Amino acid sequence: MPPHLSADRPAAQPPSRGTVDALISQTRALRGEVDAVRREAPADEEDAQGRWQRALCNLALHQLNDLDAHLAQLRDGPTELPVPPEATAAPRTAPAAPPHGSLLSRVGSAEWNLLTDEASWSGEFYQILGRDAAAPPLTLDELPSLVLDEDRTMLTAMVTDCLIDAKPIDGEFRIVRPDGGVRTVHIMGEPVLDADGSTASMWAVLRDVSELRRSQRTVGETRESLQRQRHVARTEHRLAVELQEAVLPPWRGSLRFPRTGPRALDVAAHYLPSSSSALIGGNWYDALELPDGETLLSVGDLTGHGVTVTSGMAMLLGALRGMSVAGTQPGQLLSWLNQLLDATVQPALGSAVCCRYVPATRTLSWAQAGHPAPLLYRDGTGRALSAPDGVLLGATSGAVYGQAEESLRVGDLLLLHTEGLVPRRTAAPDPEETGSQEGARAVQRLLDLAPRFGEARTAQDCIRMVVEEFGGTEREDDACVLIARIGS
């Protein structure tokens, strides 16, 4: 016979009240610390990581609440002990309802005497099952009537194994209370053997674990949701990167256009990802030699991040190249791009600057749509070109874009960039500084590179200088920079 089933085993000594009080104090202190962590978790429902943290904290709090209640019950004893079989005829009083917020009703005990066919339940046992404490306790044969149909076979098998094979009971099932509520309970029990080793009675402890299981389901569902979102984000990032790499020019160093002969442009560009978002944005740069020997230079930015924005950028860049090859001038080109963006299913805003360089006359024709003007560096100094009129792409239907011209010289250097290249807040914000003043200060940082550019041999050397100066800066958006140097 297993030792734990011995009929004459000595009674276990209960822990001292001081020991239990110390455990209760430790449990409550830990519960307070967990609750503080839960309150600090992000409350944004769109934040999957924050929901995951709160769900785990709620689960831990349920566990600690139960532990606190169990320790208190161990210290104080149950609200009503099981009624001994010989006292079943005595009048029974309903146990007092537990105080608001108390968890003591979550654990109850019961015993079924197989020799007298009598049962005794604690007050907590009645409360868990939602039954009137004045009613007689159910027999083991009647107990399955409270259980959901799909769980009834499991309970019957556990009770049978306990009574016939003296196996301990340990399992969960769902009960239906008289008010129609469904609760999940965990039962643990064992047979009580008589002197000859046969089962004389069965003793059990019942615990209401409904809230605990609900919290565990929440944690599981949140974890699965977080995993799905991470998978979607990784997939979206990979697709956006592949799309961006497929669309942007494949070169990463200097590019010379062979057809322009001695007046070739020396072109280099660089893409700087955002430091605050793992998703690819809608920034682009482009340099394309046109059939008539002229050159298209452009940079732009479609607002937002992700596959949708990257695909929109690809659409705009494809349209820009196609219309440029057909001979469209920059002002008209931006008007048609605006019309194209205005007609898309998902509204979006974008900015762009488009330049057409004629090597025969070293003339630059350009237009802009709500975008920083190109910077021109000459003889060790730099300045921003005077911008023609042009609103953001997608901002209004039927927008008209002005066009400007600039005569260039041998050795001149053009710098095109998107707005995120130089973050405006480079120091503590001045409350009296306007947005335009702040923007001018950001552009001036680029213009201050003029002396260094004058010493550079290639456009790629200039790009390295820009990246050294601004590449390590925390930026909220992606950025592009393109530099074109006018050859002799």
Short mmCIF file of C-alpha atoms in Angstrom, two decimals:
data_model
loop_
_atom_site.label_atom_id
_atom_site.label_comp_id
_atom_site.label_asym_id
_atom_site.label_seq_id
_atom_site.Cartn_x
_atom_site.Cartn_y
_atom_site.Cartn_z
CA MET A 1 0.00 0.00 0.00
CA PRO A 2 1.40 3.41 -0.89
CA PRO A 3 2.49 5.29 2.22
CA HIS A 4 0.23 8.25 1.46
CA LEU A 5 -2.78 5.94 1.58
CA SER A 6 -1.93 4.31 4.91
CA ALA A 7 -4.90 4.28 7.23
CA ASP A 8 -2.81 4.91 10.32
CA ARG A 9 -0.44 7.56 8.95
CA PRO A 10 0.34 10.32 11.49
CA ALA A 11 -1.49 13.60 11.08
CA ALA A 12 0.51 16.32 9.38
CA GLN A 13 1.51 19.19 11.62
CA PRO A 14 0.05 22.50 10.42
CA PRO A 15 2.47 25.38 9.84
CA SER A 16 2.68 28.00 12.55
CA ARG A 17 0.54 31.11 12.23
CA GLY A 18 3.69 33.28 12.17
CA THR A 19 5.10 31.37 9.20
CA VAL A 20 1.87 31.72 7.27
CA ASP A 21 1.61 35.44 8.09
CA ALA A 22 5.16 35.95 6.76
CA LEU A 23 4.27 34.17 3.53
CA ILE A 24 1.14 36.30 3.18
CA SER A 25 3.17 39.49 3.62
CA GLN A 26 5.70 38.38 0.98
CA THR A 27 2.92 37.44 -1.42
CA ARG A 28 1.18 40.81 -1.04
CA ALA A 29 4.45 42.72 -1.50
CA LEU A 30 5.15 40.79 -4.71
CA ARG A 31 1.59 41.39 -5.87
CA GLY A 32 2.09 45.14 -5.42
CA GLU A 33 5.27 45.06 -7.47
CA VAL A 34 3.59 43.11 -10.29
CA ASP A 35 0.65 45.52 -10.27
CA ALA A 36 3.08 48.44 -10.61
CA VAL A 37 4.62 46.77 -13.66
CA ARG A 38 1.14 46.23 -15.12
CA ARG A 39 0.24 49.91 -14.71
CA GLU A 40 3.45 50.93 -16.48
CA ALA A 41 2.69 48.71 -19.50
CA PRO A 42 1.62 50.68 -22.63
CA ALA A 43 -2.15 51.20 -22.70
CA ASP A 44 -2.42 51.60 -26.49
CA GLU A 45 -4.68 48.82 -27.79
CA GLU A 46 -2.74 48.86 -31.06
CA ASP A 47 0.49 48.04 -29.22
CA ALA A 48 0.75 44.23 -29.34
CA GLN A 49 3.81 44.20 -27.07
CA GLY A 50 1.95 46.28 -24.47
CA ARG A 51 -1.09 43.96 -24.58
CA TRP A 52 1.25 40.99 -24.09
CA GLN A 53 2.86 42.60 -21.03
CA ARG A 54 -0.50 43.48 -19.46
CA ALA A 55 -1.87 39.99 -20.09
CA LEU A 56 1.13 38.36 -18.39
CA CYS A 57 0.85 40.74 -15.45
CA ASN A 58 -2.88 40.01 -15.09
CA LEU A 59 -2.16 36.30 -15.11
CA ALA A 60 0.52 36.71 -12.44
CA LEU A 61 -1.88 38.82 -10.34
CA HIS A 62 -4.55 36.10 -10.52
CA GLN A 63 -2.01 33.53 -9.36
CA LEU A 64 -0.84 35.75 -6.49
CA ASN A 65 -4.43 36.58 -5.50
CA ASP A 66 -5.22 32.89 -5.31
CA LEU A 67 -2.05 32.21 -3.33
CA ASP A 68 -2.93 35.01 -0.90
CA ALA A 69 -6.43 33.63 -0.45
CA HIS A 70 -5.19 30.08 0.05
CA LEU A 71 -2.66 31.18 2.66
CA ALA A 72 -5.33 33.18 4.48
CA GLN A 73 -7.60 30.15 4.43
CA LEU A 74 -4.76 28.01 5.77
CA ARG A 75 -4.25 30.50 8.60
CA ASP A 76 -7.90 31.13 9.49
CA GLY A 77 -9.52 27.88 8.44
CA PRO A 78 -12.52 27.55 6.11
CA THR A 79 -15.69 29.54 6.74
CA GLU A 80 -17.51 26.27 7.44
CA LEU A 81 -15.99 22.83 7.93
CA PRO A 82 -17.52 19.78 6.25
CA VAL A 83 -20.44 18.52 8.29
CA PRO A 84 -19.61 15.11 9.80
CA PRO A 85 -21.82 12.28 8.55
CA GLU A 86 -23.32 11.65 11.96
CA ALA A 87 -24.54 15.24 12.09
CA THR A 88 -26.39 15.32 8.78
CA ALA A 89 -29.72 15.48 10.56
CA ALA A 90 -28.74 18.64 12.40
CA PRO A 91 -30.09 21.93 11.09
CA ARG A 92 -27.77 23.48 8.51
CA THR A 93 -27.10 27.19 8.26
CA ALA A 94 -26.04 28.94 5.10
CA PRO A 95 -22.47 30.19 5.20
CA ALA A 96 -22.01 33.91 5.29
CA ALA A 97 -21.29 35.46 1.90
CA PRO A 98 -17.63 36.31 1.50
CA PRO A 99 -16.72 40.01 1.64
CA HIS A 100 -16.53 41.93 -1.64
CA GLY A 101 -13.35 41.02 -3.50
CA SER A 102 -12.64 38.03 -1.28
CA LEU A 103 -11.33 34.91 -2.99
CA LEU A 104 -11.93 32.55 -0.07
CA SER A 105 -14.95 31.04 -1.83
CA ARG A 106 -12.68 29.70 -4.58
CA VAL A 107 -11.54 26.70 -2.52
CA GLY A 108 -13.88 24.22 -0.85
CA SER A 109 -13.62 20.73 0.59
CA ALA A 110 -15.93 17.73 0.64
CA GLU A 111 -16.01 14.09 1.77
CA TRP A 112 -18.17 11.20 0.65
CA ASN A 113 -18.55 8.23 3.03
CA LEU A 114 -19.00 5.06 1.00
CA LEU A 115 -20.00 2.98 4.03
CA THR A 116 -22.94 5.18 5.06
CA ASP A 117 -23.59 6.74 1.63
CA GLU A 118 -23.43 10.18 3.27
CA ALA A 119 -21.63 13.34 2.14
CA SER A 120 -20.42 16.51 3.77
CA TRP A 121 -19.47 19.77 2.04
CA SER A 122 -17.81 22.93 3.34
CA GLY A 123 -19.53 26.25 2.87
CA GLU A 124 -17.00 27.18 0.19
CA PHE A 125 -17.88 24.03 -1.76
CA TYR A 126 -21.53 25.14 -1.82
CA GLN A 127 -20.50 28.62 -2.96
CA ILE A 128 -18.35 27.35 -5.83
CA LEU A 129 -21.19 25.18 -7.15
CA GLY A 130 -23.73 27.96 -6.58
CA ARG A 131 -25.99 25.71 -4.52
CA ASP A 132 -28.17 26.54 -1.52
CA ALA A 133 -26.27 25.64 1.64
CA ALA A 134 -29.54 24.42 3.19
CA ALA A 135 -29.83 21.71 0.53
CA PRO A 136 -28.27 18.30 1.19
CA PRO A 137 -24.93 17.67 -0.55
CA LEU A 138 -25.01 15.59 -3.70
CA THR A 139 -23.80 12.01 -3.70
CA LEU A 140 -20.97 10.88 -5.96
CA ASP A 141 -23.56 9.44 -8.34
CA GLU A 142 -25.40 12.78 -8.47
CA LEU A 143 -22.33 15.02 -8.78
CA PRO A 144 -21.87 14.53 -12.59
CA SER A 145 -25.31 16.10 -13.14
CA LEU A 146 -23.72 19.51 -12.51
CA VAL A 147 -21.05 19.01 -15.17
CA LEU A 148 -21.19 19.95 -18.86
CA ASP A 149 -21.99 16.96 -21.05
CA GLU A 150 -18.60 16.95 -22.78
CA ASP A 151 -16.75 16.88 -19.42
CA ARG A 152 -19.01 14.39 -17.61
CA THR A 153 -17.24 11.25 -18.85
CA MET A 154 -13.90 12.57 -17.60
CA LEU A 155 -15.23 13.24 -14.08
CA THR A 156 -16.93 9.83 -13.92
CA ALA A 157 -13.70 8.11 -14.95
CA MET A 158 -11.66 9.99 -12.31
CA VAL A 159 -14.10 9.12 -9.53
CA THR A 160 -14.26 5.46 -10.63
CA ASP A 161 -10.45 5.17 -10.69
CA CYS A 162 -10.30 6.67 -7.21
CA LEU A 163 -12.90 4.39 -5.70
CA ILE A 164 -11.85 1.14 -7.39
CA ASP A 165 -8.10 1.52 -7.95
CA ALA A 166 -7.35 3.99 -5.13
CA LYS A 167 -5.93 6.51 -7.62
CA PRO A 168 -5.72 10.17 -6.61
CA ILE A 169 -8.00 12.61 -8.40
CA ASP A 170 -6.50 15.57 -10.20
CA GLY A 171 -8.33 17.23 -13.08
CA GLU A 172 -10.51 20.05 -14.34
CA PHE A 173 -14.03 20.21 -15.63
CA ARG A 174 -16.75 22.76 -16.22
CA ILE A 175 -19.88 23.04 -14.13
CA VAL A 176 -23.20 24.74 -14.80
CA ARG A 177 -24.48 26.70 -11.83
CA PRO A 178 -28.21 27.06 -11.12
CA ASP A 179 -28.12 30.61 -12.49
CA GLY A 180 -26.83 29.27 -15.82
CA GLY A 181 -23.27 30.47 -15.32
CA VAL A 182 -20.45 28.16 -16.40
CA ARG A 183 -17.38 27.91 -14.19
CA THR A 184 -14.14 25.97 -14.55
CA VAL A 185 -13.15 24.05 -11.44
CA HIS A 186 -10.06 22.05 -10.49
CA ILE A 187 -10.57 19.05 -8.21
CA MET A 188 -7.89 17.25 -6.24
CA GLY A 189 -8.71 14.30 -4.00
CA GLU A 190 -7.74 10.90 -2.77
CA PRO A 191 -9.38 7.82 -1.23
CA VAL A 192 -9.45 7.27 2.52
CA LEU A 193 -8.78 3.59 3.22
CA ASP A 194 -9.97 1.49 6.11
CA ALA A 195 -7.84 -1.01 8.02
CA ASP A 196 -8.14 -3.77 5.42
CA GLY A 197 -7.11 -1.44 2.58
CA SER A 198 -10.54 -0.99 1.00
CA THR A 199 -11.88 2.46 0.18
CA ALA A 200 -14.03 3.79 3.00
CA SER A 201 -14.53 7.34 1.73
CA MET A 202 -13.29 9.88 -0.76
CA TRP A 203 -12.00 13.33 0.21
CA ALA A 204 -11.60 16.18 -2.27
CA VAL A 205 -10.72 19.86 -2.54
CA LEU A 206 -12.47 21.92 -5.22
CA ARG A 207 -11.03 25.15 -6.56
CA ASP A 208 -12.66 27.70 -8.86
CA VAL A 209 -10.06 28.47 -11.56
CA SER A 210 -12.34 30.28 -14.01
CA GLU A 211 -10.59 33.63 -13.83
CA LEU A 212 -7.17 32.03 -13.89
CA ARG A 213 -7.98 30.07 -17.03
CA ARG A 214 -9.51 33.16 -18.62
CA SER A 215 -6.27 35.05 -18.00
CA GLN A 216 -4.24 32.16 -19.39
CA ARG A 217 -6.38 32.14 -22.53
CA THR A 218 -5.85 35.89 -22.85
CA VAL A 219 -2.10 35.41 -22.54
CA GLY A 220 -2.16 32.63 -25.14
CA GLU A 221 -4.29 34.62 -27.56
CA THR A 222 -2.14 37.71 -27.08
CA ARG A 223 1.02 35.70 -27.63
CA GLU A 224 -0.40 34.22 -30.83
CA SER A 225 -1.55 37.66 -31.98
CA LEU A 226 1.89 39.10 -31.25
CA GLN A 227 3.58 36.28 -33.14
CA ARG A 228 1.25 36.80 -36.11
CA GLN A 229 1.92 40.53 -36.13
CA ARG A 230 5.67 39.97 -35.94
CA HIS A 231 5.45 37.50 -38.80
CA VAL A 232 3.39 39.94 -40.87
CA ALA A 233 5.82 42.77 -40.06
CA ARG A 234 8.84 40.65 -41.07
CA THR A 235 7.13 39.60 -44.28
CA GLU A 236 6.08 43.15 -45.09
CA HIS A 237 9.58 44.46 -44.41
CA ARG A 238 11.13 41.80 -46.65
CA LEU A 239 8.68 42.54 -49.48
CA ALA A 240 9.22 46.30 -49.15
CA VAL A 241 13.00 45.88 -49.24
CA GLU A 242 12.81 43.61 -52.28
CA LEU A 243 10.47 46.04 -54.05
CA GLN A 244 12.67 49.02 -53.21
CA GLU A 245 15.82 47.24 -54.41
CA ALA A 246 14.05 46.22 -57.62
CA VAL A 247 12.95 49.80 -58.38
CA LEU A 248 15.79 52.06 -57.27
CA PRO A 249 18.83 52.29 -59.57
CA PRO A 250 21.07 49.25 -59.07
CA TRP A 251 24.25 51.32 -58.81
CA ARG A 252 25.66 52.36 -55.47
CA GLY A 253 28.81 54.21 -56.59
CA SER A 254 29.54 56.87 -59.18
CA LEU A 255 27.73 56.64 -62.50
CA ARG A 256 28.88 58.17 -65.76
CA PHE A 257 26.52 58.34 -68.70
CA PRO A 258 28.50 57.26 -71.77
CA ARG A 259 26.44 59.08 -74.42
CA THR A 260 27.07 62.53 -73.00
CA GLY A 261 30.77 62.36 -73.94
CA PRO A 262 33.07 64.90 -72.35
CA ARG A 263 30.21 66.67 -70.57
CA ALA A 264 29.22 63.61 -68.57
CA LEU A 265 27.55 63.90 -65.20
CA ASP A 266 29.27 62.24 -62.27
CA VAL A 267 26.37 60.95 -60.15
CA ALA A 268 26.20 59.21 -56.79
CA ALA A 269 23.38 58.63 -54.31
CA HIS A 270 22.66 57.08 -50.94
CA TYR A 271 19.60 55.85 -49.04
CA LEU A 272 19.45 56.27 -45.23
CA PRO A 273 16.79 54.23 -43.39
CA SER A 274 14.75 55.57 -40.49
CA SER A 275 16.08 54.96 -36.99
CA SER A 276 12.55 54.90 -35.49
CA SER A 277 10.77 52.47 -37.82
CA ALA A 278 11.62 48.98 -39.01
CA LEU A 279 9.46 49.49 -42.11
CA ILE A 280 10.72 50.81 -45.42
CA GLY A 281 9.42 54.25 -46.39
CA GLY A 282 8.51 55.79 -49.72
CA ASN A 283 11.73 57.72 -50.40
CA TRP A 284 13.38 57.43 -53.80
CA TYR A 285 16.24 58.77 -55.90
CA ASP A 286 16.75 58.33 -59.61
CA ALA A 287 19.17 59.20 -62.40
CA LEU A 288 18.29 58.18 -65.92
CA GLU A 289 19.91 58.94 -69.28
CA LEU A 290 17.18 59.83 -71.78
CA PRO A 291 17.14 58.91 -75.52
CA ASP A 292 17.97 62.48 -76.60
CA GLY A 293 21.13 62.51 -74.47
CA GLU A 294 19.61 64.57 -71.69
CA THR A 295 19.53 63.33 -68.07
CA LEU A 296 16.66 62.97 -65.60
CA LEU A 297 17.52 63.56 -61.93
CA SER A 298 14.85 63.19 -59.24
CA VAL A 299 14.24 62.51 -55.58
CA GLY A 300 10.93 62.18 -53.80
CA ASP A 301 9.06 60.94 -50.76
CA LEU A 302 5.66 59.31 -50.49
CA THR A 303 4.33 59.63 -46.93
CA GLY A 304 4.09 56.51 -44.78
CA HIS A 305 5.88 53.17 -44.47
CA GLY A 306 5.37 49.60 -45.59
CA VAL A 307 4.56 47.62 -48.71
CA THR A 308 1.63 49.84 -49.76
CA VAL A 309 3.76 52.98 -49.67
CA THR A 310 6.72 51.29 -51.35
CA SER A 311 4.49 50.01 -54.15
CA GLY A 312 3.04 53.53 -54.55
CA MET A 313 6.57 54.89 -54.79
CA ALA A 314 7.35 52.30 -57.46
CA MET A 315 4.26 53.37 -59.42
CA LEU A 316 5.24 57.04 -59.31
CA LEU A 317 8.86 56.35 -60.23
CA GLY A 318 7.81 54.15 -63.14
CA ALA A 319 5.44 56.82 -64.42
CA LEU A 320 8.10 59.50 -63.99
CA ARG A 321 10.63 57.51 -66.05
CA GLY A 322 8.13 56.69 -68.75
CA MET A 323 6.91 60.26 -69.22
CA SER A 324 10.49 61.60 -69.14
CA VAL A 325 11.56 59.22 -71.90
CA ALA A 326 8.62 60.56 -73.93
CA GLY A 327 10.06 64.09 -73.60
CA THR A 328 7.76 65.52 -70.91
CA GLN A 329 9.21 68.57 -69.19
CA PRO A 330 9.48 68.70 -65.35
CA GLY A 331 6.54 71.05 -64.65
CA GLN A 332 4.08 69.10 -66.80
CA LEU A 333 5.52 65.83 -65.52
CA LEU A 334 4.67 66.73 -61.88
CA SER A 335 1.15 67.82 -62.93
CA TRP A 336 0.52 64.39 -64.40
CA LEU A 337 2.05 62.64 -61.40
CA ASN A 338 -0.32 64.63 -59.18
CA GLN A 339 -3.25 63.54 -61.35
CA LEU A 340 -2.09 59.92 -61.16
CA LEU A 341 -1.76 60.02 -57.35
CA ASP A 342 -5.14 61.75 -57.03
CA ALA A 343 -6.78 58.88 -58.95
CA THR A 344 -5.34 56.05 -56.82
CA VAL A 345 -7.64 53.96 -54.63
CA GLN A 346 -5.78 54.81 -51.42
CA PRO A 347 -5.23 58.58 -51.06
CA ALA A 348 -1.62 59.57 -50.37
CA LEU A 349 0.59 62.61 -50.26
CA GLY A 350 4.04 62.92 -51.74
CA SER A 351 6.76 65.43 -52.45
CA ALA A 352 9.25 65.42 -55.31
CA VAL A 353 11.80 67.44 -57.22
CA CYS A 354 12.39 66.65 -60.86
CA CYS A 355 15.32 67.99 -62.92
CA ARG A 356 16.16 67.65 -66.62
CA TYR A 357 19.78 68.39 -67.52
CA VAL A 358 20.76 69.35 -71.07
CA PRO A 359 24.53 68.70 -71.47
CA ALA A 360 24.85 70.60 -74.75
CA THR A 361 24.00 73.89 -73.02
CA ARG A 362 24.63 72.84 -69.42
CA THR A 363 21.08 73.95 -68.60
CA LEU A 364 19.01 72.55 -65.76
CA SER A 365 15.20 72.71 -66.01
CA TRP A 366 13.44 71.72 -62.79
CA ALA A 367 10.17 71.71 -60.87
CA GLN A 368 9.18 70.80 -57.34
CA ALA A 369 6.08 69.55 -55.51
CA GLY A 370 6.29 70.65 -51.88
CA HIS A 371 9.92 69.51 -51.77
CA PRO A 372 13.23 71.06 -50.65
CA ALA A 373 14.91 72.88 -53.54
CA PRO A 374 18.15 71.53 -55.04
CA LEU A 375 21.32 72.96 -53.58
CA LEU A 376 23.97 74.35 -55.94
CA TYR A 377 27.63 74.41 -54.87
CA ARG A 378 30.05 76.58 -56.83
CA ASP A 379 33.51 77.93 -56.04
CA GLY A 380 33.45 76.80 -52.40
CA THR A 381 30.01 78.20 -51.52
CA GLY A 382 26.49 76.81 -51.66
CA ARG A 383 22.98 78.15 -52.10
CA ALA A 384 19.47 76.81 -52.53
CA LEU A 385 17.91 77.38 -55.95
CA SER A 386 14.85 79.66 -56.03
CA ALA A 387 11.89 77.31 -56.13
CA PRO A 388 8.98 77.66 -58.58
CA ASP A 389 5.44 77.16 -57.30
CA GLY A 390 4.35 73.61 -56.54
CA VAL A 391 2.11 71.97 -53.93
CA LEU A 392 2.41 68.44 -52.55
CA LEU A 393 1.47 65.63 -54.90
CA GLY A 394 -2.03 64.41 -54.08
CA ALA A 395 -2.93 67.54 -52.09
CA THR A 396 -5.36 69.00 -54.64
CA SER A 397 -6.82 68.07 -58.00
CA GLY A 398 -5.71 69.93 -61.10
CA ALA A 399 -2.60 71.46 -59.50
CA VAL A 400 -0.26 73.38 -61.81
CA TYR A 401 3.49 73.25 -61.24
CA GLY A 402 5.89 76.00 -62.22
CA GLN A 403 9.26 75.36 -63.86
CA ALA A 404 12.60 77.10 -63.42
CA GLU A 405 15.91 77.04 -65.30
CA GLU A 406 19.48 77.33 -64.07
CA SER A 407 22.67 77.68 -66.12
CA LEU A 408 25.43 75.45 -64.76
CA ARG A 409 29.20 75.52 -65.11
CA VAL A 410 31.97 72.96 -65.22
CA GLY A 411 32.68 71.77 -61.68
CA ASP A 412 29.30 72.81 -60.31
CA LEU A 413 27.74 70.34 -57.93
CA LEU A 414 24.00 69.71 -57.46
CA LEU A 415 22.63 68.12 -54.28
CA LEU A 416 19.06 66.77 -54.21
CA HIS A 417 17.70 65.37 -50.96
CA THR A 418 14.52 64.40 -49.17
CA GLU A 419 13.46 66.30 -46.08
CA GLY A 420 14.44 63.60 -43.58
CA LEU A 421 18.15 63.85 -44.42
CA VAL A 422 18.79 66.66 -41.95
CA PRO A 423 16.46 66.41 -38.90
CA ARG A 424 15.37 69.88 -37.96
CA ARG A 425 15.58 69.44 -34.19
CA THR A 426 19.34 69.33 -33.86
CA ALA A 427 19.31 71.14 -30.49
CA ALA A 428 16.86 72.14 -27.78
CA PRO A 429 13.88 73.71 -29.59
CA ASP A 430 13.62 77.48 -29.48
CA PRO A 431 9.99 78.38 -28.66
CA GLU A 432 10.34 81.57 -30.71
CA GLU A 433 11.69 79.80 -33.80
CA THR A 434 9.21 79.34 -36.63
CA GLY A 435 9.02 76.26 -38.84
CA SER A 436 10.55 78.12 -41.79
CA GLN A 437 13.44 79.36 -39.64
CA GLU A 438 14.07 75.88 -38.37
CA GLY A 439 14.01 74.50 -41.92
CA ALA A 440 16.47 77.16 -43.09
CA ARG A 441 18.81 76.24 -40.24
CA ALA A 442 18.66 72.56 -41.27
CA VAL A 443 19.47 73.42 -44.92
CA GLN A 444 22.34 75.62 -43.79
CA ARG A 445 24.03 72.58 -42.28
CA LEU A 446 24.16 71.07 -45.77
CA LEU A 447 25.38 74.32 -47.34
CA ASP A 448 28.20 74.47 -44.79
CA LEU A 449 29.72 71.41 -46.49
CA ALA A 450 30.65 73.54 -49.52
CA PRO A 451 34.37 73.91 -48.68
CA ARG A 452 34.75 70.17 -48.20
CA PHE A 453 32.88 69.43 -51.44
CA GLY A 454 35.31 71.73 -53.26
CA GLU A 455 38.16 69.43 -52.26
CA ALA A 456 36.39 66.22 -53.32
CA ARG A 457 37.39 64.44 -56.51
CA THR A 458 34.13 62.60 -57.23
CA ALA A 459 30.44 62.73 -56.45
CA GLN A 460 30.86 59.55 -54.43
CA ASP A 461 33.41 61.30 -52.20
CA CYS A 462 30.80 63.99 -51.55
CA ILE A 463 28.19 61.37 -50.68
CA ARG A 464 30.60 59.90 -48.12
CA MET A 465 30.98 63.34 -46.54
CA VAL A 466 27.19 63.71 -46.26
CA VAL A 467 26.82 60.26 -44.71
CA GLU A 468 29.67 60.95 -42.25
CA GLU A 469 27.99 64.20 -41.23
CA PHE A 470 24.36 63.08 -41.04
CA GLY A 471 24.29 59.27 -41.26
CA GLY A 472 24.61 58.72 -37.51
CA THR A 473 21.85 61.19 -36.65
CA GLU A 474 18.62 59.83 -35.17
CA ARG A 475 16.01 60.36 -37.87
CA GLU A 476 12.25 59.81 -37.74
CA ASP A 477 11.92 59.18 -41.47
CA ASP A 478 13.89 57.56 -44.28
CA ALA A 479 16.00 59.87 -46.41
CA CYS A 480 17.75 59.99 -49.78
CA VAL A 481 20.52 62.17 -51.13
CA LEU A 482 21.69 62.42 -54.76
CA ILE A 483 24.72 64.41 -55.92
CA ALA A 484 25.52 65.24 -59.54
CA ARG A 485 28.80 66.87 -60.56
CA ILE A 486 29.02 68.73 -63.89
CA GLY A 487 31.86 67.43 -66.03
CA SER A 488 33.98 69.42 -68.50
#
